[in-house]
C-alpha cells in the first residue's frame, strides 16, 4: 500500500455453502454458487498455490520490486510465465502482457522514476465481452535499502498472488464450459508505492473504455491481521457502496455464501484520518465513476519494513479472502444486468 506521506492530500480446502436462490446469476444453475461450474473453479484456489507463488514473488531474488528495477521486471516475467501456464492471454489491443508506463509520466518530488510496466492478463466474456470487470493489485514494493531487501510479501505480494489465483480459477471455469459472461481484466499495476502511478496511467490510457468497466475489485494487503483484529477471521472492505449500493450487497452475499468473514467497514468513515479510500489503486477508477471495492487487512507492525516476509503470512486467511474476491467477481461477471452507478464519489 502507498504510504500516506506520498499523498500530498494528506482453510484447508474450502467449503461452499448452498445459497438456494440468493444469487442473481443468469441462466444455468451451474453459474450459481451452489453449481458445479462455480465450485470447481472456487476450489481450485488453494493455500499451496498462493504460498508457492508468494515465496517466489517476495523472494530476495526480486530485490524488493521497486518501480522500474531489475527485480521488479524479474517478478513480472515470473507472473507472465504463470499466466501462460494457465492459458490466460493478454488484451489483443496491447499485443503483449505489458502496458509501458513511461518514465516522464512518473514524476516525483525526488525526480522521475525509471520506465516500468503494468501487466495485463485477460479473459474475454462469452456473452457480454464489451463489459469488463477489473481485478487489480500493485506488484511493486519499496526495493532495497542499505543492502537490505524489503520483500513486500504482504504489501502487495499477497494481492498479486491472489489476482493470479483468481485468474487461474476463471480460466479453469472457462475450460469446463463456464467461462465468464463479461470480460475480466487482471491488472497488476506498477508505481503504487510512489504515487499510484500505474493505475493513474491506465485510467488515462485505458485498454478498454472506462464507461464499459462495470467494477474494479482492488486487493492491497490481505495476508496478515492488524492489532485491532488479531486472530479474527475478517477483512476490511472499503468504498463498496460509495458508487454502487449493489456492489456492497453482492460482496456481502458472496461472503455469506462462502466463509462468512467479518466484513469491517471502519475505513468507510468519511472522517477516517488514514484516508485509505485514497491510498490504493482503486481510487483511479473511482474518480472516473467506476464502482470499486477495496480489500485490505490493516496496518501491522511489519508494514514497509524488511520483516514483511512470506513466512509471516497467514495463508489460510489469505486463501479465504482470495476466495471471497473471486466469488464477488463471479457474480459481477455472470449476473444478467451490470450493476448500477447510483452514488456519487463525493469524498
Tab-separated table of C-alpha atoms in Angstrom:
chain	number	residue	atom	x	y	z
A	1	UNK	CA	0.000	0.000	0.000
A	2	UNK	CA	1.080	3.532	-0.769
A	3	UNK	CA	2.446	5.294	2.305
A	4	UNK	CA	0.428	8.351	3.424
A	5	UNK	CA	3.498	10.609	3.146
A	6	UNK	CA	3.326	10.270	-0.661
A	7	UNK	CA	-0.240	11.526	-0.925
A	8	UNK	CA	0.110	15.207	-0.991
A	9	UNK	CA	-3.528	15.188	0.284
A	10	UNK	CA	-2.713	14.253	3.270
A	11	UNK	CA	-8.626	-23.356	5.109
A	12	UNK	CA	-7.584	-26.085	4.210
A	13	UNK	CA	-9.970	-26.898	1.328
A	14	UNK	CA	-12.893	-24.538	1.280
A	15	UNK	CA	-16.490	-25.495	1.921
A	16	UNK	CA	-19.074	-23.703	-0.137
A	17	UNK	CA	-22.494	-23.417	1.461
A	18	UNK	CA	-25.603	-23.818	-0.650
A	19	UNK	CA	-27.300	-20.472	-1.148
A	20	UNK	CA	-30.590	-21.508	-2.745
A	21	UNK	CA	-31.881	-18.590	-4.790
A	22	UNK	CA	-29.662	-15.917	-3.223
A	23	UNK	CA	-27.587	-15.381	-6.366
A	24	UNK	CA	-28.824	-13.264	-9.269
A	25	UNK	CA	-26.577	-15.101	-11.720
A	26	UNK	CA	-28.335	-15.703	-15.018
A	27	UNK	CA	-29.030	-18.865	-16.928
A	28	UNK	CA	-27.975	-22.305	-15.796
A	29	UNK	CA	-27.959	-23.075	-12.109
A	30	UNK	CA	-24.362	-24.156	-12.600
A	31	UNK	CA	-23.389	-20.488	-12.686
A	32	UNK	CA	-24.795	-20.060	-9.175
A	33	UNK	CA	-22.525	-20.571	-6.174
A	34	UNK	CA	-24.012	-23.982	-5.488
A	35	UNK	CA	-23.398	-25.120	-9.075
A	36	UNK	CA	-20.617	-27.324	-10.396
A	37	UNK	CA	-19.140	-24.615	-12.624
A	38	UNK	CA	-18.549	-22.283	-9.723
A	39	UNK	CA	-17.485	-24.846	-7.134
A	40	UNK	CA	-14.749	-26.452	-9.226
A	41	UNK	CA	-13.223	-23.072	-10.013
A	42	UNK	CA	-13.578	-21.847	-6.429
A	43	UNK	CA	-11.908	-24.946	-5.010
A	44	UNK	CA	-9.008	-24.626	-7.442
A	45	UNK	CA	-7.821	-21.648	-5.373
A	46	UNK	CA	-5.503	-23.293	-2.868
A	47	UNK	CA	-3.266	-22.394	0.051
A	48	UNK	CA	-0.444	-24.314	-1.626
A	49	UNK	CA	-0.541	-22.295	-4.855
A	50	UNK	CA	-0.791	-18.974	-3.037
A	51	UNK	CA	2.175	-19.893	-0.873
A	52	UNK	CA	4.293	-21.187	-3.760
A	53	UNK	CA	3.805	-18.035	-5.804
A	54	UNK	CA	4.283	-15.664	-2.885
A	55	UNK	CA	7.579	-17.225	-1.830
A	56	UNK	CA	8.827	-16.511	-5.358
A	57	UNK	CA	7.290	-13.026	-5.827
A	58	UNK	CA	8.575	-11.880	-2.408
A	59	UNK	CA	11.946	-13.629	-2.538
A	60	UNK	CA	15.263	-11.826	-2.112
A	61	UNK	CA	15.857	-12.538	-5.797
A	62	UNK	CA	13.225	-9.910	-6.680
A	63	UNK	CA	15.145	-7.260	-4.691
A	64	UNK	CA	12.035	-5.661	-3.221
A	65	UNK	CA	10.416	-4.971	-6.631
A	66	UNK	CA	10.949	-1.206	-6.645
A	67	UNK	CA	9.425	0.545	-9.646
A	68	UNK	CA	11.367	0.029	-12.864
A	69	UNK	CA	14.147	-2.035	-11.290
A	70	UNK	CA	15.611	-5.306	-12.487
A	71	UNK	CA	13.991	-7.107	-9.564
A	72	UNK	CA	10.521	-5.811	-10.357
A	73	UNK	CA	10.909	-6.762	-14.013
A	74	UNK	CA	12.014	-10.229	-12.968
A	75	UNK	CA	8.904	-10.593	-10.812
A	76	UNK	CA	6.809	-9.508	-13.778
A	77	UNK	CA	8.425	-12.117	-16.003
A	78	UNK	CA	7.560	-14.805	-13.470
A	79	UNK	CA	3.941	-13.621	-13.288
A	80	UNK	CA	3.627	-13.718	-17.064
A	81	UNK	CA	5.102	-17.229	-17.169
A	82	UNK	CA	2.359	-18.305	-14.779
A	83	UNK	CA	-0.378	-16.701	-16.857
A	84	UNK	CA	0.936	-18.527	-19.901
A	85	UNK	CA	0.870	-21.801	-17.984
A	86	UNK	CA	-2.765	-21.125	-17.018
A	87	UNK	CA	-3.672	-20.438	-20.632
A	88	UNK	CA	-4.648	-16.836	-19.817
A	89	UNK	CA	-3.600	-14.422	-22.554
A	90	UNK	CA	-3.382	-10.639	-22.839
A	91	UNK	CA	-5.628	-7.993	-24.402
A	92	UNK	CA	-5.287	-8.170	-28.179
A	93	UNK	CA	-5.045	-4.393	-28.413
A	94	UNK	CA	-1.806	-4.466	-26.416
A	95	UNK	CA	-0.092	-7.247	-28.335
A	96	UNK	CA	1.578	-8.453	-25.129
A	97	UNK	CA	1.053	-8.586	-21.374
A	98	UNK	CA	2.848	-5.243	-20.949
A	99	UNK	CA	1.495	-1.719	-20.841
A	100	UNK	CA	4.540	0.539	-20.712
A	101	UNK	CA	4.391	3.379	-18.192
A	102	UNK	CA	6.927	5.980	-19.388
A	103	UNK	CA	9.446	7.472	-17.030
A	104	UNK	CA	8.277	11.001	-17.857
A	105	UNK	CA	4.783	10.124	-16.631
A	106	UNK	CA	6.041	9.202	-13.161
A	107	UNK	CA	7.441	12.409	-11.760
A	108	UNK	CA	8.019	12.525	-8.012
A	109	UNK	CA	9.477	15.154	-5.713
A	110	UNK	CA	12.758	13.233	-5.989
A	111	UNK	CA	12.761	13.200	-9.794
A	112	UNK	CA	11.429	10.785	-12.376
A	113	UNK	CA	11.058	7.068	-11.796
A	114	UNK	CA	12.512	4.611	-14.336
A	115	UNK	CA	10.264	3.352	-17.101
A	116	UNK	CA	8.126	0.494	-15.855
A	117	UNK	CA	5.207	-1.689	-16.897
A	118	UNK	CA	1.696	-2.576	-15.882
A	119	UNK	CA	0.986	-6.254	-16.526
A	120	UNK	CA	-2.400	-7.133	-18.005
A	121	UNK	CA	-3.930	-10.598	-18.403
A	122	UNK	CA	-7.377	-11.003	-19.909
A	123	UNK	CA	-10.263	-13.421	-20.346
A	124	UNK	CA	-12.871	-12.352	-22.883
A	125	UNK	CA	-16.506	-12.667	-21.893
A	126	UNK	CA	-18.705	-15.197	-23.654
A	127	UNK	CA	-21.913	-13.131	-23.824
A	128	UNK	CA	-21.109	-9.508	-22.978
A	129	UNK	CA	-17.442	-9.156	-23.936
A	130	UNK	CA	-17.665	-5.374	-24.190
A	131	UNK	CA	-18.429	-5.136	-20.449
A	132	UNK	CA	-15.425	-5.522	-18.154
A	133	UNK	CA	-14.595	-6.405	-14.565
A	134	UNK	CA	-11.128	-5.267	-13.438
A	135	UNK	CA	-9.380	-7.164	-10.637
A	136	UNK	CA	-6.261	-5.294	-9.596
A	137	UNK	CA	-3.243	-5.304	-7.313
A	138	UNK	CA	0.071	-3.494	-7.406
A	139	UNK	CA	3.169	-5.633	-7.777
A	140	UNK	CA	5.799	-3.039	-6.897
A	141	UNK	CA	7.246	-2.508	-3.418
A	142	UNK	CA	9.964	-0.258	-1.980
A	143	UNK	CA	13.087	-2.125	-3.047
A	144	UNK	CA	16.396	-2.476	-1.232
A	145	UNK	CA	17.817	-0.038	1.307
A	146	UNK	CA	21.395	-0.153	2.584
A	147	UNK	CA	21.746	-3.668	1.219
A	148	UNK	CA	18.598	-4.911	2.987
A	149	UNK	CA	15.775	-6.300	0.854
A	150	UNK	CA	12.255	-5.123	1.677
A	151	UNK	CA	10.429	-8.176	0.341
A	152	UNK	CA	6.865	-6.809	0.449
A	153	UNK	CA	5.233	-10.209	0.951
A	154	UNK	CA	2.129	-8.613	2.397
A	155	UNK	CA	2.431	-5.295	0.543
A	156	UNK	CA	1.442	-6.244	-2.040
A	157	UNK	CA	2.734	-9.701	-2.783
A	158	UNK	CA	-0.425	-11.018	-1.146
A	159	UNK	CA	-2.678	-9.121	-3.546
A	160	UNK	CA	-0.505	-10.041	-6.515
A	161	UNK	CA	-0.740	-13.778	-5.947
A	162	UNK	CA	-4.452	-13.501	-5.130
A	163	UNK	CA	-5.133	-11.936	-8.532
A	164	UNK	CA	-3.102	-14.677	-10.216
A	165	UNK	CA	-5.057	-17.419	-8.437
A	166	UNK	CA	-8.379	-15.788	-9.283
A	167	UNK	CA	-7.351	-15.646	-12.937
A	168	UNK	CA	-6.443	-19.327	-12.926
A	169	UNK	CA	-9.810	-20.177	-11.341
A	170	UNK	CA	-11.751	-18.269	-14.008
A	171	UNK	CA	-9.699	-19.943	-16.733
A	172	UNK	CA	-10.448	-23.390	-15.279
A	173	UNK	CA	-14.143	-22.491	-15.312
A	174	UNK	CA	-13.833	-21.432	-18.944
A	175	UNK	CA	-12.188	-24.713	-19.904
A	176	UNK	CA	-15.044	-26.555	-18.184
A	177	UNK	CA	-17.622	-24.630	-20.208
A	178	UNK	CA	-18.431	-21.941	-17.643
A	179	UNK	CA	-16.408	-19.018	-18.902
A	180	UNK	CA	-17.337	-15.582	-17.531
A	181	UNK	CA	-20.124	-13.849	-19.433
A	182	UNK	CA	-18.446	-10.475	-19.055
A	183	UNK	CA	-14.762	-9.951	-19.763
A	184	UNK	CA	-12.259	-9.858	-16.923
A	185	UNK	CA	-9.014	-7.885	-16.832
A	186	UNK	CA	-6.387	-8.980	-14.315
A	187	UNK	CA	-4.428	-5.778	-13.804
A	188	UNK	CA	-1.078	-5.691	-11.996
A	189	UNK	CA	-0.023	-2.074	-11.688
A	190	UNK	CA	3.370	-0.540	-11.093
A	191	UNK	CA	4.461	2.577	-9.226
A	192	UNK	CA	1.813	2.412	-6.496
A	193	UNK	CA	4.243	2.999	-3.666
A	194	UNK	CA	5.492	6.223	-5.270
A	195	UNK	CA	2.098	7.719	-6.062
A	196	UNK	CA	-0.432	5.318	-7.661
A	197	UNK	CA	1.312	5.893	-10.999
A	198	UNK	CA	0.482	2.660	-12.799
A	199	UNK	CA	-3.249	2.811	-12.141
A	200	UNK	CA	-3.265	6.528	-12.938
A	201	UNK	CA	-1.624	5.769	-16.271
A	202	UNK	CA	-4.107	3.003	-17.028
A	203	UNK	CA	-7.081	5.218	-16.148
A	204	UNK	CA	-5.793	7.872	-18.542
A	205	UNK	CA	-4.847	5.328	-21.212
A	206	UNK	CA	-7.398	2.553	-20.733
A	207	UNK	CA	-7.096	-0.509	-22.923
A	208	UNK	CA	-10.873	-0.901	-22.570
A	209	UNK	CA	-13.237	2.088	-22.275
A	210	UNK	CA	-13.835	3.102	-18.675
A	211	UNK	CA	-17.519	3.594	-19.442
A	212	UNK	CA	-17.667	-0.158	-20.164
A	213	UNK	CA	-15.886	-1.031	-16.917
A	214	UNK	CA	-18.518	-2.446	-14.580
A	215	UNK	CA	-16.413	-2.504	-11.407
A	216	UNK	CA	-12.904	-2.627	-10.007
A	217	UNK	CA	-12.071	-5.048	-7.206
A	218	UNK	CA	-8.723	-3.942	-5.792
A	219	UNK	CA	-6.597	-6.107	-3.500
A	220	UNK	CA	-3.840	-4.474	-1.466
A	221	UNK	CA	-2.556	-6.350	1.616
A	222	UNK	CA	-4.754	-9.332	2.509
A	223	UNK	CA	-2.309	-11.772	4.102
A	224	UNK	CA	-1.994	-10.574	7.697
A	225	UNK	CA	-4.014	-9.069	10.544
A	226	UNK	CA	-3.698	-5.797	12.424
A	227	UNK	CA	-3.560	-5.305	16.191
A	228	UNK	CA	-7.234	-4.354	16.369
A	229	UNK	CA	-8.329	-7.635	14.777
A	230	UNK	CA	-5.627	-10.008	15.935
A	231	UNK	CA	-6.750	-13.600	15.486
A	232	UNK	CA	-10.073	-12.695	13.859
A	233	UNK	CA	-11.411	-14.002	10.558
A	234	UNK	CA	-12.060	-10.641	8.915
A	235	UNK	CA	-11.265	-8.300	6.071
A	236	UNK	CA	-11.692	-4.551	5.678
A	237	UNK	CA	-13.875	-3.656	2.693
A	238	UNK	CA	-13.545	-0.031	1.663
A	239	UNK	CA	-15.712	2.017	-0.709
A	240	UNK	CA	-18.024	-0.803	-1.795
A	241	UNK	CA	-21.186	1.317	-1.620
A	242	UNK	CA	-19.685	4.680	-2.481
A	243	UNK	CA	-20.695	4.490	-6.144
A	244	UNK	CA	-22.976	1.450	-6.235
A	245	UNK	CA	-25.122	0.152	-3.404
A	246	UNK	CA	-25.500	-3.073	-5.400
A	247	UNK	CA	-21.781	-3.782	-5.182
A	248	UNK	CA	-21.806	-3.839	-1.383
A	249	UNK	CA	-24.827	-6.148	-1.372
A	250	UNK	CA	-23.187	-8.503	-3.863
A	251	UNK	CA	-19.999	-8.684	-1.819
A	252	UNK	CA	-21.927	-9.290	1.408
A	253	UNK	CA	-23.914	-12.090	-0.214
A	254	UNK	CA	-20.711	-13.610	-1.603
A	255	UNK	CA	-19.320	-13.571	1.916
A	256	UNK	CA	-22.405	-15.307	3.341
A	257	UNK	CA	-22.218	-17.924	0.614
A	258	UNK	CA	-18.577	-18.744	1.395
A	259	UNK	CA	-16.557	-18.173	4.580
A	260	UNK	CA	-18.724	-15.585	6.362
A	261	UNK	CA	-15.760	-13.458	7.348
A	262	UNK	CA	-16.242	-10.354	9.459
A	263	UNK	CA	-16.560	-7.520	6.940
A	264	UNK	CA	-15.145	-4.471	8.669
A	265	UNK	CA	-16.272	-1.077	7.321
A	266	UNK	CA	-14.224	1.065	9.705
A	267	UNK	CA	-12.408	2.861	6.888
A	268	UNK	CA	-15.627	3.777	5.083
A	269	UNK	CA	-15.982	6.612	7.564
A	270	UNK	CA	-15.560	9.920	5.663
A	271	UNK	CA	-13.628	11.215	8.684
A	272	UNK	CA	-11.121	8.336	8.591
A	273	UNK	CA	-7.794	10.044	9.438
A	274	UNK	CA	-5.834	7.432	7.467
A	275	UNK	CA	-7.748	8.335	4.266
A	276	UNK	CA	-7.430	4.784	2.981
A	277	UNK	CA	-10.061	5.298	0.308
A	278	UNK	CA	-7.471	7.441	-1.487
A	279	UNK	CA	-4.392	5.333	-0.847
A	280	UNK	CA	-4.521	2.460	-3.290
A	281	UNK	CA	-5.161	1.906	-6.962
A	282	UNK	CA	-8.945	1.606	-6.847
A	283	UNK	CA	-9.154	5.372	-6.413
A	284	UNK	CA	-8.006	5.935	-10.005
A	285	UNK	CA	-11.099	4.014	-11.093
A	286	UNK	CA	-13.449	5.577	-8.551
A	287	UNK	CA	-12.573	9.100	-9.642
A	288	UNK	CA	-13.780	8.113	-13.121
A	289	UNK	CA	-17.098	6.926	-11.662
A	290	UNK	CA	-16.285	3.197	-11.791
A	291	UNK	CA	-17.688	1.359	-8.725
A	292	UNK	CA	-14.923	-0.116	-6.568
A	293	UNK	CA	-14.377	-2.384	-3.604
A	294	UNK	CA	-11.004	-2.318	-1.873
A	295	UNK	CA	-9.978	-5.410	0.133
A	296	UNK	CA	-7.423	-4.766	2.878
A	297	UNK	CA	-6.340	-6.181	6.238
A	298	UNK	CA	-4.975	-3.147	8.064
A	299	UNK	CA	-1.619	-1.662	9.024
A	300	UNK	CA	0.516	-4.077	11.031
A	301	UNK	CA	3.904	-3.909	12.727
A	302	UNK	CA	5.870	-5.053	9.645
A	303	UNK	CA	4.372	-2.511	7.242
A	304	UNK	CA	7.134	-1.101	4.995
A	305	UNK	CA	9.793	-2.946	6.974
A	306	UNK	CA	12.245	-5.666	5.916
A	307	UNK	CA	10.320	-8.032	8.183
A	308	UNK	CA	7.389	-8.113	5.722
A	309	UNK	CA	8.411	-11.601	4.589
A	310	UNK	CA	6.447	-14.586	3.216
A	311	UNK	CA	6.929	-16.684	6.360
A	312	UNK	CA	4.762	-14.203	8.291
A	313	UNK	CA	1.710	-14.537	6.071
A	314	UNK	CA	-1.441	-16.188	7.406
A	315	UNK	CA	-2.012	-18.415	4.378
A	316	UNK	CA	-5.376	-19.909	5.407
A	317	UNK	CA	-6.768	-16.389	5.890
A	318	UNK	CA	-5.204	-15.190	2.617
A	319	UNK	CA	-6.928	-18.162	0.991
A	320	UNK	CA	-10.354	-17.265	2.391
A	321	UNK	CA	-10.058	-13.626	1.383
A	322	UNK	CA	-8.964	-14.597	-2.128
A	323	UNK	CA	-11.976	-16.877	-2.483
A	324	UNK	CA	-14.242	-14.054	-1.307
A	325	UNK	CA	-12.941	-11.726	-4.023
A	326	UNK	CA	-13.310	-14.500	-6.602
A	327	UNK	CA	-16.921	-15.110	-5.563
A	328	UNK	CA	-17.731	-11.402	-5.774
A	329	UNK	CA	-16.137	-11.204	-9.219
A	330	UNK	CA	-18.021	-14.320	-10.344
A	331	UNK	CA	-21.365	-12.709	-9.546
A	332	UNK	CA	-20.388	-9.413	-11.176
A	333	UNK	CA	-19.233	-11.207	-14.321
A	334	UNK	CA	-22.227	-13.513	-14.719
A	335	UNK	CA	-25.327	-11.685	-13.445
A	336	UNK	CA	-27.931	-10.632	-16.054
A	337	UNK	CA	-27.509	-6.867	-15.657
A	338	UNK	CA	-24.433	-4.823	-14.859
A	339	UNK	CA	-24.550	-3.076	-11.509
A	340	UNK	CA	-25.915	0.445	-11.448
A	341	UNK	CA	-23.959	3.544	-10.522
A	342	UNK	CA	-26.329	5.118	-8.019
A	343	UNK	CA	-23.945	7.010	-5.764
A	344	UNK	CA	-21.516	9.881	-6.007
A	345	UNK	CA	-17.766	9.998	-5.428
A	346	UNK	CA	-18.060	12.902	-3.017
A	347	UNK	CA	-15.059	12.436	-0.729
